[in-house]
Short mmCIF file of C-alpha atoms and ligand atoms in Angstrom, two decimals:
data_model
loop_
_atom_site.label_atom_id
_atom_site.label_comp_id
_atom_site.label_asym_id
_atom_site.label_seq_id
_atom_site.Cartn_x
_atom_site.Cartn_y
_atom_site.Cartn_z
CA UNK X 2 0.00 0.00 0.00
CA UNK X 3 3.04 2.36 -0.11
CA UNK X 4 1.54 4.35 -2.98
CA UNK X 5 -1.54 5.27 -1.04
CA UNK X 6 -0.04 6.02 2.39
CA UNK X 7 -0.09 9.75 1.86
CA UNK X 8 -3.72 9.71 0.75
CA UNK X 9 -4.75 7.50 3.67
CA UNK X 10 -2.84 9.67 6.14
CA UNK X 11 -4.56 12.72 4.67
CA UNK X 12 -7.91 11.02 5.28
CA UNK X 13 -6.98 10.53 8.92
CA UNK X 14 -6.63 6.74 8.86
CA UNK X 15 -4.74 4.83 11.51
CA UNK X 16 -2.10 3.53 9.10
CA UNK X 17 -0.68 0.57 11.08
CA UNK X 18 -4.15 -0.71 12.03
CA UNK X 19 -5.34 -0.14 8.46
CA UNK X 20 -2.37 -2.11 7.11
CA UNK X 21 -3.33 -5.02 9.36
CA UNK X 22 -6.95 -4.81 8.21
CA UNK X 23 -5.92 -4.99 4.55
CA UNK X 24 -3.70 -7.98 5.25
CA UNK X 25 -6.51 -9.80 7.03
CA UNK X 26 -8.93 -8.94 4.26
CA UNK X 27 -6.49 -10.11 1.58
CA UNK X 28 -6.01 -13.44 3.35
CA UNK X 29 -9.74 -13.95 3.79
CA UNK X 30 -10.36 -13.06 0.15
CA UNK X 31 -7.81 -15.65 -0.97
CA UNK X 32 -9.49 -18.26 1.22
CA UNK X 33 -13.06 -17.51 0.15
CA UNK X 34 -12.58 -16.41 -3.45
CA UNK X 35 -9.29 -17.35 -5.02
CA UNK X 36 -9.61 -20.95 -3.79
CA UNK X 37 -12.64 -21.54 -6.05
CA UNK X 38 -12.24 -23.76 -9.10
CA UNK X 39 -13.33 -22.77 -12.59
CA UNK X 40 -14.36 -19.19 -11.89
CA UNK X 41 -15.52 -17.04 -14.80
CA UNK X 42 -12.54 -15.23 -16.32
CA UNK X 43 -14.38 -11.92 -16.12
CA UNK X 44 -14.20 -12.13 -12.31
CA UNK X 45 -10.64 -10.84 -12.80
CA UNK X 46 -12.18 -7.36 -12.81
CA UNK X 47 -13.66 -7.94 -9.36
CA UNK X 48 -10.41 -9.49 -8.10
CA UNK X 49 -8.58 -6.34 -9.20
CA UNK X 50 -11.16 -4.09 -7.54
CA UNK X 51 -10.84 -6.06 -4.31
CA UNK X 52 -7.04 -6.19 -4.39
CA UNK X 53 -7.15 -2.38 -4.60
CA UNK X 54 -10.18 -2.00 -2.30
CA UNK X 55 -9.11 1.10 -0.37
CA UNK X 56 -6.88 2.46 -3.12
CA UNK X 57 -7.91 3.18 -6.68
CA UNK X 58 -11.57 4.04 -6.18
CA UNK X 59 -10.77 6.28 -3.18
CA UNK X 60 -8.14 8.02 -5.29
CA UNK X 61 -10.75 8.64 -8.00
CA UNK X 62 -13.11 10.12 -5.43
CA UNK X 63 -10.36 12.27 -3.95
CA UNK X 64 -9.42 13.51 -7.42
CA UNK X 65 -13.06 14.42 -8.06
CA UNK X 66 -13.19 16.23 -4.71
CA UNK X 67 -10.07 18.17 -5.60
CA UNK X 68 -12.06 19.48 -8.57
CA UNK X 69 -14.93 20.51 -6.35
CA UNK X 70 -17.15 17.45 -6.66
CA UNK X 71 -18.80 16.21 -3.47
CA UNK X 72 -19.00 12.63 -2.22
CA UNK X 73 -22.07 11.31 -0.42
CA UNK X 74 -22.07 8.11 1.64
CA UNK X 75 -25.18 6.02 2.26
CA UNK X 76 -26.05 2.98 4.39
CA UNK X 77 -29.33 1.86 2.92
CA UNK X 78 -30.91 1.24 -0.48
CA UNK X 79 -33.69 3.67 0.44
CA UNK X 80 -31.53 6.69 -0.27
CA UNK X 81 -32.10 7.48 -3.96
CA UNK X 82 -28.69 7.43 -5.59
CA UNK X 83 -30.19 9.14 -8.65
CA UNK X 84 -30.69 12.35 -6.64
CA UNK X 85 -27.09 12.30 -5.44
CA UNK X 86 -25.80 11.89 -9.00
CA UNK X 87 -28.19 14.50 -10.39
CA UNK X 88 -26.86 17.00 -7.84
CA UNK X 89 -23.40 16.38 -9.30
CA UNK X 90 -22.05 14.35 -6.38
CA UNK X 91 -20.63 10.83 -6.34
CA UNK X 92 -22.48 8.24 -4.28
CA UNK X 93 -20.82 5.52 -2.20
CA UNK X 94 -22.75 2.78 -0.45
CA UNK X 95 -20.72 2.23 2.72
CA UNK X 96 -20.27 -1.41 3.56
CA UNK X 97 -19.87 -2.11 7.29
CA UNK X 98 -19.49 -5.88 7.02
CA UNK X 99 -16.49 -6.47 9.27
CA UNK X 100 -15.93 -6.84 12.97
CA UNK X 101 -13.48 -3.95 13.32
CA UNK X 102 -13.34 -1.30 15.96
CA UNK X 103 -16.05 -3.07 17.97
CA UNK X 104 -14.33 -2.23 21.27
CA UNK X 105 -14.49 1.46 20.34
CA UNK X 106 -18.06 1.13 19.07
CA UNK X 107 -19.20 -0.59 22.26
CA UNK X 108 -18.17 2.43 24.28
CA UNK X 109 -20.99 4.28 22.50
CA UNK X 110 -23.47 1.57 21.59
CA UNK X 111 -25.00 -1.25 23.61
CA UNK X 112 -23.25 -4.58 23.07
CA UNK X 113 -26.48 -6.09 21.78
CA UNK X 114 -26.56 -3.81 18.75
CA UNK X 115 -26.72 -5.29 15.27
CA UNK X 116 -23.20 -5.87 13.90
CA UNK X 117 -23.93 -3.79 10.81
CA UNK X 118 -24.55 -0.70 12.94
CA UNK X 119 -21.62 -1.49 15.21
CA UNK X 120 -19.42 -1.93 12.18
CA UNK X 121 -20.00 1.50 10.67
CA UNK X 122 -19.21 3.07 14.02
CA UNK X 123 -16.22 0.80 14.41
CA UNK X 124 -14.82 1.79 11.03
CA UNK X 125 -15.28 5.47 11.87
CA UNK X 126 -13.99 5.38 15.43
CA UNK X 127 -11.03 3.15 14.67
CA UNK X 128 -10.25 5.30 11.59
CA UNK X 129 -10.20 2.39 9.16
CA UNK X 130 -12.50 3.35 6.29
CA UNK X 131 -11.11 5.74 3.66
CA UNK X 132 -14.49 5.82 1.90
CA UNK X 133 -16.30 7.15 4.95
CA UNK X 134 -13.47 9.60 5.54
CA UNK X 135 -13.76 10.83 1.94
CA UNK X 136 -17.48 11.58 2.30
CA UNK X 137 -18.62 15.19 2.46
CA UNK X 138 -21.99 14.04 3.74
CA UNK X 139 -23.43 10.82 5.16
CA UNK X 140 -27.11 10.21 4.47
CA UNK X 141 -28.85 8.00 7.00
CA UNK X 142 -32.47 6.94 7.10
CA UNK X 143 -35.09 6.03 9.69
CA UNK X 144 -35.42 2.33 8.96
CA UNK X 145 -34.77 0.13 11.99
CA UNK X 146 -34.48 1.63 15.47
CA UNK X 147 -30.81 0.72 15.76
CA UNK X 148 -29.81 2.67 12.67
CA UNK X 149 -32.19 5.54 13.35
CA UNK X 150 -30.81 6.21 16.82
CA UNK X 151 -27.22 5.48 15.80
CA UNK X 152 -27.30 8.27 13.20
CA UNK X 153 -27.93 10.76 16.01
CA UNK X 154 -24.58 9.71 17.49
CA UNK X 155 -22.89 9.52 14.10
CA UNK X 156 -23.80 13.16 13.52
CA UNK X 157 -21.31 14.06 16.27
CA UNK X 158 -18.53 12.38 14.30
CA UNK X 159 -19.26 13.36 10.70
CA UNK X 160 -21.69 15.56 8.74
CA UNK X 161 -24.85 13.47 8.71
CA UNK X 162 -28.27 14.01 7.17
CA UNK X 163 -31.19 11.74 8.01
CA UNK X 164 -34.03 11.02 5.64
CA UNK X 165 -37.30 9.73 7.04
CA UNK X 166 -38.56 6.47 5.61
CA UNK X 167 -42.14 5.53 6.49
CA UNK X 168 -43.07 2.24 8.16
CA UNK X 169 -46.11 1.45 6.02
CA UNK X 170 -47.18 2.06 2.43
CA UNK X 171 -50.52 3.85 2.61
CA UNK X 172 -51.15 7.14 0.80
CA UNK X 173 -50.13 9.22 3.83
CA UNK X 174 -46.83 7.32 3.92
CA UNK X 175 -46.27 7.95 0.25
CA UNK X 176 -46.89 11.67 0.76
CA UNK X 177 -44.38 11.69 3.60
CA UNK X 178 -41.75 9.92 1.55
CA UNK X 179 -42.40 12.23 -1.42
CA UNK X 180 -41.75 15.20 0.84
CA UNK X 181 -38.60 13.55 2.19
CA UNK X 182 -37.31 13.02 -1.35
CA UNK X 183 -37.88 16.71 -2.06
CA UNK X 184 -36.15 17.68 1.19
CA UNK X 185 -33.16 15.45 0.39
CA UNK X 186 -32.94 16.97 -3.10
CA UNK X 187 -32.72 20.41 -1.47
CA UNK X 188 -30.05 19.30 0.97
CA UNK X 189 -27.99 17.82 -1.86
CA UNK X 190 -28.33 21.01 -3.90
CA UNK X 191 -27.13 22.98 -0.88
CA UNK X 192 -24.15 20.62 -0.52
CA UNK X 193 -23.03 20.77 -4.14
CA UNK X 194 -24.27 24.21 -5.13
CA UNK X 195 -25.84 22.63 -8.20
CA UNK X 196 -29.49 22.51 -9.10
CA UNK X 197 -31.10 19.17 -9.81
CA UNK X 198 -32.65 19.59 -13.26
CA UNK X 199 -35.05 17.34 -15.12
CA UNK X 200 -32.32 16.54 -17.67
CA UNK X 201 -29.75 15.77 -14.98
CA UNK X 202 -32.14 13.57 -13.04
CA UNK X 203 -33.31 11.76 -16.18
CA UNK X 204 -29.68 11.05 -17.06
CA UNK X 205 -29.00 9.70 -13.55
CA UNK X 206 -32.15 7.55 -13.72
CA UNK X 207 -30.98 6.01 -16.99
CA UNK X 208 -27.48 5.38 -15.64
CA UNK X 209 -28.65 3.66 -12.45
CA UNK X 210 -31.29 1.69 -14.38
CA UNK X 211 -28.57 0.46 -16.75
CA UNK X 212 -26.61 -0.89 -13.81
CA UNK X 213 -29.78 -2.50 -12.40
CA UNK X 214 -30.52 -4.15 -15.75
CA UNK X 215 -27.01 -5.58 -15.93
CA UNK X 216 -27.41 -7.02 -12.42
CA UNK X 217 -30.86 -8.37 -13.32
CA UNK X 218 -29.28 -10.12 -16.30
CA UNK X 219 -26.72 -11.69 -13.96
CA UNK X 220 -29.56 -12.80 -11.65
CA UNK X 221 -31.43 -14.44 -14.54
CA UNK X 222 -28.36 -16.35 -15.73
CA UNK X 223 -28.09 -17.98 -12.31
CA UNK X 224 -31.35 -19.82 -13.01
CA UNK X 225 -29.42 -22.24 -15.26
CA UNK X 226 -28.52 -25.71 -14.02
CA UNK X 227 -25.57 -26.14 -13.66
CA UNK X 228 -25.20 -22.68 -12.14
CA UNK X 229 -22.67 -20.72 -14.23
CA UNK X 230 -21.31 -18.69 -11.30
CA UNK X 231 -20.92 -19.29 -7.57
CA UNK X 232 -23.07 -17.47 -5.05
CA UNK X 233 -19.94 -15.98 -3.52
CA UNK X 234 -18.89 -14.43 -6.80
CA UNK X 235 -22.37 -13.12 -7.57
CA UNK X 236 -22.61 -11.65 -4.06
CA UNK X 237 -19.30 -9.91 -4.59
CA UNK X 238 -20.58 -8.34 -7.82
CA UNK X 239 -23.62 -7.06 -5.93
CA UNK X 240 -21.42 -5.73 -3.13
CA UNK X 241 -19.05 -3.84 -5.42
CA UNK X 242 -22.06 -2.27 -7.19
CA UNK X 243 -22.36 0.05 -4.20
CA UNK X 244 -19.09 1.88 -4.54
CA UNK X 245 -17.53 1.33 -7.94
CA UNK X 246 -17.88 3.86 -10.73
CA UNK X 247 -21.37 3.04 -12.11
CA UNK X 248 -20.48 3.30 -15.79
CA UNK X 249 -17.32 1.19 -15.63
CA UNK X 250 -18.93 -1.32 -13.29
CA UNK X 251 -21.93 -1.82 -15.59
CA UNK X 252 -19.56 -2.57 -18.47
CA UNK X 253 -17.75 -5.15 -16.33
CA UNK X 254 -21.03 -6.84 -15.36
CA UNK X 255 -22.17 -6.99 -19.00
CA UNK X 256 -18.84 -8.61 -19.94
CA UNK X 257 -19.30 -11.12 -17.11
CA UNK X 258 -22.82 -11.89 -18.32
CA UNK X 259 -21.60 -12.43 -21.90
CA UNK X 260 -19.18 -15.02 -20.56
CA UNK X 261 -21.85 -16.65 -18.38
CA UNK X 262 -24.22 -16.84 -21.34
CA UNK X 263 -21.59 -18.78 -23.26
CA UNK X 264 -21.09 -21.04 -20.26
CA UNK X 265 -24.80 -21.73 -19.98
CA UNK X 266 -24.98 -22.48 -23.72
CA UNK X 267 -22.12 -24.94 -23.29
CA UNK X 268 -23.75 -26.51 -20.22
CA UNK X 269 -20.76 -25.55 -18.12
CA UNK X 270 -21.10 -24.61 -14.46
CA UNK X 271 -19.20 -23.98 -11.23
CA UNK X 272 -20.75 -27.08 -9.68
CA UNK X 273 -22.11 -30.20 -11.42
CA UNK X 274 -25.74 -30.20 -12.62
CA UNK X 275 -27.98 -31.43 -9.83
CA UNK X 276 -25.95 -29.76 -7.04
CA UNK X 277 -28.39 -28.60 -4.33
CA UNK X 278 -29.40 -25.00 -5.05
CA UNK X 279 -30.15 -22.48 -2.31
CA UNK X 280 -31.62 -19.02 -2.15
CA UNK X 281 -30.34 -16.76 0.64
CA UNK X 282 -33.06 -14.44 1.96
CA UNK X 283 -32.93 -11.70 4.54
CA UNK X 284 -30.58 -9.02 5.81
CA UNK X 285 -27.80 -7.55 3.69
CA UNK X 286 -24.30 -9.04 3.60
CA UNK X 287 -21.88 -6.15 3.30
CA UNK X 288 -18.21 -6.49 2.29
CA UNK X 289 -16.44 -8.55 3.68
CA UNK X 290 -19.27 -10.55 5.23
CA UNK X 291 -18.86 -13.70 3.13
CA UNK X 292 -19.22 -16.08 6.07
CA UNK X 293 -22.53 -17.77 5.33
CA UNK X 294 -22.03 -18.12 1.53
CA UNK X 295 -18.57 -19.55 2.17
CA UNK X 296 -20.00 -22.11 4.58
CA UNK X 297 -23.01 -22.93 2.35
CA UNK X 298 -20.91 -23.49 -0.75
CA UNK X 299 -18.35 -25.39 1.31
CA UNK X 300 -21.20 -27.70 2.34
CA UNK X 301 -21.76 -28.85 -1.23
CA UNK X 302 -24.58 -26.49 -2.25
CA UNK X 303 -24.59 -23.60 -4.68
CA UNK X 304 -26.29 -20.27 -3.95
CA UNK X 305 -28.42 -19.12 -6.87
CA UNK X 306 -29.86 -15.85 -5.56
CA UNK X 307 -29.86 -13.24 -2.80
CA UNK X 308 -33.22 -11.92 -1.61
CA UNK X 309 -31.44 -9.07 0.11
CA UNK X 310 -30.51 -5.42 -0.23
CA UNK X 311 -27.13 -6.61 -1.43
CA UNK X 312 -28.90 -8.57 -4.10
CA UNK X 313 -32.30 -8.31 -5.71
CA UNK X 314 -33.91 -5.86 -3.29
CA UNK X 315 -31.39 -3.39 -4.71
CA UNK X 316 -31.87 -4.26 -8.36
CA UNK X 317 -35.40 -5.67 -8.83
CA UNK X 318 -37.27 -2.46 -9.64
CA UNK X 319 -36.43 0.16 -12.24
CA UNK X 320 -37.38 3.83 -12.14
CA UNK X 321 -39.84 4.71 -14.90
CA UNK X 322 -37.80 6.58 -17.53
CA UNK X 323 -40.80 8.06 -19.34
CA UNK X 324 -41.35 10.93 -16.89
CA UNK X 325 -40.87 14.26 -18.62
CA UNK X 326 -40.49 16.95 -15.96
CA UNK X 327 -38.81 17.19 -12.59
CA UNK X 328 -41.98 16.61 -10.57
CA UNK X 329 -42.89 13.54 -12.57
CA UNK X 330 -39.35 12.20 -12.21
CA UNK X 331 -39.46 12.67 -8.44
CA UNK X 332 -42.81 10.84 -8.39
CA UNK X 333 -41.26 8.02 -10.39
CA UNK X 334 -38.42 7.81 -7.87
CA UNK X 335 -40.90 7.66 -4.98
CA UNK X 336 -42.92 4.92 -6.72
CA UNK X 337 -39.83 2.83 -7.29
CA UNK X 338 -38.27 3.25 -3.84
CA UNK X 339 -41.51 2.53 -2.02
CA UNK X 340 -41.63 -0.86 -3.72
CA UNK X 341 -38.61 -1.90 -1.61
CA UNK X 342 -39.77 -4.69 0.68
CA UNK X 343 -37.51 -4.15 3.69
CA UNK X 344 -38.55 -5.93 6.88
CA UNK X 345 -38.80 -2.49 8.52
CA UNK X 346 -42.24 -2.17 6.84
CA UNK X 347 -45.50 -3.43 8.24
CA UNK X 348 -47.22 -5.27 6.78
CA UNK X 349 -44.57 -6.59 4.41
CA UNK X 350 -46.37 -9.30 2.47
CA UNK X 351 -44.78 -8.32 -0.85
CA UNK X 352 -41.54 -9.72 0.46
CA UNK X 353 -43.10 -13.15 0.96
CA UNK X 354 -44.27 -13.14 -2.66
CA UNK X 355 -40.80 -12.10 -3.80
CA UNK X 356 -39.09 -14.90 -1.90
CA UNK X 357 -41.39 -17.46 -3.52
CA UNK X 358 -40.98 -15.86 -6.97
CA UNK X 359 -37.20 -15.99 -6.60
CA UNK X 360 -37.21 -19.64 -5.49
CA UNK X 361 -39.21 -20.55 -8.61
CA UNK X 362 -37.18 -18.43 -11.02
CA UNK X 363 -33.77 -19.52 -9.72
CA UNK X 364 -34.99 -23.13 -9.39
CA UNK X 365 -33.77 -23.21 -5.79
CA UNK X 366 -34.31 -26.36 -3.71
CA UNK X 367 -34.52 -24.42 -0.46
CA UNK X 368 -34.01 -21.14 1.35
CA UNK X 369 -31.48 -20.07 3.95
CA UNK X 370 -33.08 -17.25 5.91
CA UNK X 371 -30.36 -14.96 7.15
CA UNK X 372 -30.68 -12.42 9.97
CA UNK X 373 -27.90 -10.53 11.65
CA UNK X 374 -27.76 -10.99 15.39
CA UNK X 375 -29.99 -8.50 17.25
CA UNK X 376 -31.79 -7.52 14.04
CA UNK X 377 -35.42 -7.69 15.07
CA UNK X 378 -37.03 -6.82 11.72
CA UNK X 379 -35.53 -9.79 9.86
CA UNK X 380 -35.34 -12.19 12.80
CA UNK X 381 -39.04 -11.73 13.55
CA UNK X 382 -40.17 -11.66 9.94
CA UNK X 383 -38.42 -15.02 9.48
CA UNK X 384 -41.48 -16.64 11.07
CA UNK X 385 -43.75 -15.24 8.37
CA UNK X 386 -41.34 -16.31 5.65
CA UNK X 387 -41.27 -19.80 7.16
CA UNK X 388 -45.11 -20.02 7.23
CA UNK X 389 -45.36 -19.00 3.62
CA UNK X 390 -42.60 -21.34 2.46
CA UNK X 391 -44.16 -24.21 4.44
CA UNK X 392 -47.39 -23.66 2.54
CA UNK X 393 -45.48 -23.69 -0.75
CA UNK X 394 -43.57 -26.83 0.23
CA UNK X 395 -40.19 -25.07 0.16
CA UNK X 396 -37.68 -26.08 2.85
CA UNK X 397 -36.11 -23.28 4.89
CA UNK X 398 -33.23 -23.07 7.33
CA UNK X 399 -33.18 -20.12 9.68
CA UNK X 400 -29.82 -18.60 10.59
CA UNK X 401 -28.97 -15.76 12.92
CA UNK X 402 -25.35 -14.79 13.14
CA UNK X 403 -22.88 -11.95 13.55
CA UNK X 404 -19.52 -11.08 11.99
CA UNK X 405 -17.34 -13.23 14.24
CA UNK X 406 -15.91 -16.55 13.09
CA UNK X 407 -16.76 -18.31 16.35
CA UNK X 408 -19.85 -20.07 15.08
CA UNK X 409 -18.48 -21.20 11.72
CA UNK X 410 -18.25 -24.86 12.71
CA UNK X 411 -21.72 -24.87 14.26
CA UNK X 412 -23.14 -23.18 11.16
CA UNK X 413 -21.41 -25.68 8.90
CA UNK X 414 -22.96 -28.58 10.83
CA UNK X 415 -26.47 -27.13 10.56
CA UNK X 416 -26.11 -26.19 6.91
CA UNK X 417 -24.67 -29.58 5.93
CA UNK X 418 -27.58 -31.30 7.68
CA UNK X 419 -30.05 -29.04 5.84
CA UNK X 420 -28.41 -29.60 2.46
CA UNK X 421 -28.63 -33.37 2.99
CA UNK X 422 -32.40 -33.18 3.36
CA UNK X 423 -32.83 -31.44 -0.04
S1 LIG A 4 -33.82 -1.35 3.06
S2 LIG A 4 -32.58 -4.14 4.90
S3 LIG A 4 -30.39 -1.61 3.68
S4 LIG A 4 -32.68 -0.93 6.37
S5 LIG A 4 -29.55 -5.79 9.80
S6 LIG A 4 -29.18 -2.30 10.46
S7 LIG A 4 -32.45 -3.72 9.68
S8 LIG A 4 -30.88 -4.32 12.79
S9 LIG A 4 -29.82 -3.23 7.09
FE1 LIG A 4 -31.28 -2.48 5.62
FE2 LIG A 4 -32.19 -0.43 4.26
FE3 LIG A 4 -33.85 -2.30 5.08
FE4 LIG A 4 -32.17 -2.80 3.16
FE5 LIG A 4 -31.23 -2.73 11.28
FE6 LIG A 4 -31.45 -5.30 10.85
FE7 LIG A 4 -29.10 -4.29 11.41
FE8 LIG A 4 -30.27 -3.75 9.10
#
């Protein structure tokens, strides 16, 4: 990392601790990713992105900032990236998938806080995330209680804006969210000094839709048996979608899909035809939270889809591109974002339909329901998912875990037993 030391120091990182983090991450990546046989060649792009995870993209963002561009960090797929781009800023989805800085985080937050929330505090307090440090503004949202209250504390550490997300989807909720989208647009204009125009927003809508379509194409290709790509690799693509340059990333995903299409045509896969196929449903898995997919695919199954915000909840719906003026475009954004079926909503029956639809489309043999420890929305909603899947005759295994490696053996035992029943 010698090349980047000056940049990282300038961003206030703790260089020795950061060096150790990158070493750990590199080792874990080799174990989870580079050990796989017969990966698509196009994954070389993702390997390069990951090898340079805190380097090249941060340098691009810093170069843009030097020219006066702003960088906005987000933690949730409810924050409309299109608005950020239309205001002339770059958007980074911050990941928070590692158990770092937890000792520091636990001085502020209760120990029984979801690891995702603890992680973004840990990264900030232990000065380990150059992306967060490069952000001119963090945009939080009122989804679960843990995040909502944590943003109040985060605001003491970094410029933070919080957008309200409703808890239901009636017309009053839509009106509230519409007003929140307008308020966010204003805040972004104030940050960048640039007006959001209809042309600018329409361009951003097309750009983000293009990336969604590429990721939808990847999702469809995973329906083939044998599966042309591992679940780990597909998850990684969905993770990198949050912070890579959208244009370049979309090109890389299209190239990957071209290769996968050829694989499917040739009947070639990452695991033999007939390998048990699983859908993972639930809470997001942020970089570098590859624990469950690593265990699942080590247990002789292949993951064929993610019903998750780092997965199809992020890519399923497009924004209507037909809208002509700014108001209509903002309405189209609201319509699209309110289709998100996060477990923070009540009722949230659409999600049950989506899980079943995904099982059918990906030809999955079963579902692994994934909740992060202390995440009430997903842990409680798991019971409703189970009821629905029972009625459809789809087997489900319920998992609740954190970012530590302590339960890996226990998880492996449970997952192997589940896979054997399929
Ligand atoms: S739209 S899933 S990205 S809120 S896992 S922090 S819910 S206690 S992440 Fe999420 Fe937006 Fe919903 Fe998606 Fe809370 Fe649960 Fe932790 Fe969570």
